[in-house]
Tab-separated table of C-alpha atoms in Angstrom:
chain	number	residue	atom	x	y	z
A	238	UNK	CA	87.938	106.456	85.649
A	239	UNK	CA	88.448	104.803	81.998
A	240	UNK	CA	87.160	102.053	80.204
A	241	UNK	CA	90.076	99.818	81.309
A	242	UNK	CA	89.905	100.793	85.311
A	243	UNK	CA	86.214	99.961	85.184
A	244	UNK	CA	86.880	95.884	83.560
A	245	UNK	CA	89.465	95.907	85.594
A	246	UNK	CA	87.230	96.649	88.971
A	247	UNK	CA	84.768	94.328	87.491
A	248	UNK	CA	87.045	91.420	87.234
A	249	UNK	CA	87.693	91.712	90.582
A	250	UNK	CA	84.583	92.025	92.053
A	251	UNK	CA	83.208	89.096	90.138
A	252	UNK	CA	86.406	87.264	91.394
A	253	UNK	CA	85.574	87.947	95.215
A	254	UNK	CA	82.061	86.386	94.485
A	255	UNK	CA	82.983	83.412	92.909
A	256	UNK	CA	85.399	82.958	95.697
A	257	UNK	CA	83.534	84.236	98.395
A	258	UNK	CA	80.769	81.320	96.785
A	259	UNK	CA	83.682	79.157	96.925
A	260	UNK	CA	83.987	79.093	100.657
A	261	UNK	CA	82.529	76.449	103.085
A	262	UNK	CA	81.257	78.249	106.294
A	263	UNK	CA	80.515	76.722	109.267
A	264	UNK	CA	77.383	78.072	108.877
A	265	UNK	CA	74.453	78.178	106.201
A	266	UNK	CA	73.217	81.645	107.648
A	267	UNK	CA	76.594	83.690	107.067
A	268	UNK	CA	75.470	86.059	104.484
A	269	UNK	CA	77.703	87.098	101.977
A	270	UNK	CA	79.088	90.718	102.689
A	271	UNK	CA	81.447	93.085	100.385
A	272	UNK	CA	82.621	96.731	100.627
A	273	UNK	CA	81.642	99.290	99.001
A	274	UNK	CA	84.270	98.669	96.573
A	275	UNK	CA	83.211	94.914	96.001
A	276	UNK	CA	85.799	93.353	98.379
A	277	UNK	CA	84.679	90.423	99.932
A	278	UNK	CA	84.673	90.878	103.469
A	279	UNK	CA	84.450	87.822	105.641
A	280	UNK	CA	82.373	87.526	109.048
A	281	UNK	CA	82.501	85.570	111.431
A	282	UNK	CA	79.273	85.215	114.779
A	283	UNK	CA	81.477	83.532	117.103
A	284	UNK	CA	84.139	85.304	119.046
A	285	UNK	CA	86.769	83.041	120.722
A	286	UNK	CA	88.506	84.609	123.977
A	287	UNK	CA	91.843	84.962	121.868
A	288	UNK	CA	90.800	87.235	119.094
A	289	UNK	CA	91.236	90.695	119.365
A	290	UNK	CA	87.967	93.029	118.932
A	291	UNK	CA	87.816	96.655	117.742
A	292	UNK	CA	84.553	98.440	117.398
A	293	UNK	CA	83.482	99.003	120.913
A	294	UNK	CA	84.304	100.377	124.345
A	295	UNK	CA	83.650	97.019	125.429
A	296	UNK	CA	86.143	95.362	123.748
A	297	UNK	CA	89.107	96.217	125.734
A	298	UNK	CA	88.031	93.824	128.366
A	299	UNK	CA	88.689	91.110	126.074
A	300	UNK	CA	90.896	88.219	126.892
A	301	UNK	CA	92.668	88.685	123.194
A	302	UNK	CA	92.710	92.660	123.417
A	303	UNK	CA	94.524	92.111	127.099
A	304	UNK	CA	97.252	90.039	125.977
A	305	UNK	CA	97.657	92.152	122.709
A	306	UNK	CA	97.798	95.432	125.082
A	307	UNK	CA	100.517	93.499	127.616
A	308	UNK	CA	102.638	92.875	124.482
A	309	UNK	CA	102.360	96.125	123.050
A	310	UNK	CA	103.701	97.406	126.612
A	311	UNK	CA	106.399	94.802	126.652
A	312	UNK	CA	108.090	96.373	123.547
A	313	UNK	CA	107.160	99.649	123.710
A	314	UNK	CA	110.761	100.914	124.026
A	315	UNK	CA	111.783	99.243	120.999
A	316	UNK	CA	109.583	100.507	119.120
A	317	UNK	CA	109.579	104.131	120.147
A	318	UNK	CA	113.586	103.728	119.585
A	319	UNK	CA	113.555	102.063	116.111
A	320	UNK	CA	113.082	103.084	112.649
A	321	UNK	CA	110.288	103.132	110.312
A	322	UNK	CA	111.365	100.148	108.461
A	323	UNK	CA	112.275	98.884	112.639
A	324	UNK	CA	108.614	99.740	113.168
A	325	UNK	CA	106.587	97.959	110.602
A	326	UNK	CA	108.576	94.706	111.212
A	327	UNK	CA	107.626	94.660	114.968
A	328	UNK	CA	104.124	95.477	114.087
A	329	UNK	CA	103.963	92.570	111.849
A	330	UNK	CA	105.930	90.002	113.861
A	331	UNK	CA	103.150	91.000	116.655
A	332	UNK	CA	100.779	90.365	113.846
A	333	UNK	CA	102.259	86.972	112.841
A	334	UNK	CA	102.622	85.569	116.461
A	335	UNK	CA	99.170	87.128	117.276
A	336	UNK	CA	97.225	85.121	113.999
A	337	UNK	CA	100.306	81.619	115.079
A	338	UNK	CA	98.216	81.845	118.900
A	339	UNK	CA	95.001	81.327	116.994
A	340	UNK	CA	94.136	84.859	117.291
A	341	UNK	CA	91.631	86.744	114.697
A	342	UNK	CA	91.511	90.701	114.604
A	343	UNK	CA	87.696	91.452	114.205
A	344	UNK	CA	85.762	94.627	114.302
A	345	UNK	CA	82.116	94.624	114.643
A	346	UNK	CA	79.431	94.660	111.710
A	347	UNK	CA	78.221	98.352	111.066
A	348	UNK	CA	75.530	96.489	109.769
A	349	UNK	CA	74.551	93.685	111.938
A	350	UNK	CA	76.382	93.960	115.443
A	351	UNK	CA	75.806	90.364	116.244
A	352	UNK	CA	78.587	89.474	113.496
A	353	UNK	CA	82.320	90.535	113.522
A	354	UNK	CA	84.545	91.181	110.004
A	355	UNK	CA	88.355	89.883	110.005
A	356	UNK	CA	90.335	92.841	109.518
A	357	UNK	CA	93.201	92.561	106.560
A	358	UNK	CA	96.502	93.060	107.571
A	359	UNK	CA	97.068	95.912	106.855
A	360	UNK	CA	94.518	97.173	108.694
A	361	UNK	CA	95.575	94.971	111.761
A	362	UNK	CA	99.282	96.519	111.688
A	363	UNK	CA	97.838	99.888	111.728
A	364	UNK	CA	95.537	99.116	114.829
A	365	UNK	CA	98.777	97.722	116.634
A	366	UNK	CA	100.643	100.557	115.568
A	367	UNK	CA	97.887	102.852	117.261
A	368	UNK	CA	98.426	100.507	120.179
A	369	UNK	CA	102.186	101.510	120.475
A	370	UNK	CA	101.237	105.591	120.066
A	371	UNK	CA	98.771	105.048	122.412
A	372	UNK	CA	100.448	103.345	125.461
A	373	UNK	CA	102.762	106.504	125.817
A	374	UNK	CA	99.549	108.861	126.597
């Protein structure tokens, strides 16, 4: 890694801080928390029945993991007969309608499993993705 990759990191991290400073939580308690690259990731300690939870066997009882799993079986078809490009747009316009219902993806804390981190998108698409590749076990 050079000289310019390392300011460049640095930037960034000190970037997530300030704006992970910047935010107004609901509550005083939520304690900062960043990857092990510096990313700021944000948690959350309240669930609602809408979001969808990864991180335990538990979690596919979940009102928000149900309706994601009925969706993903609704459209199955089309997405085991469309393209790659076909593909990602599905996964996404899941992904958009999902986060329009009100609907967070969360996976639980590694380090405290009374909190929950909002997954990025990216990661979201590629748990709904899994979804589609694993309805057709």
């Amino acid at each position: 890694m050079d000289v310019s990759e390392i300011r460049r990191k640095t930037k960034q991290m000190f970037r997530n801080i300030r704006h992970a400073r910047s935010i107004k939580d609901q509550s005083t308690s939520n304690p900062l928390s960043f990857d092990r690259t510096g990313a700021f990731i944000d948690t959350v300690d309240h669930v609602n029945p809408d979001d969808i939870l990864f991180g335990t066997p538990e979690c596919k009882n979940h009102q928000g993991n149900i309706v994601l799993r009925n969706i993903v079986k609704d459209l199955a078809s089309q997405y085991d007969g469309g393209t790659r490009t076909g593909k990602i747009q599905l996964t996404e316009r899941i992904l958009q309608e999902s986060k329009e219902r009100g609907s967070r993806f969360l996976k639980q804390s590694t380090t405290d499993h009374d909190r929950w981190e909002m997954l990025s998108d990216d990661v979201a698409r590629s748990k709904i993705s899994k979804l589609f590749r694993n309805i057709r076990r």
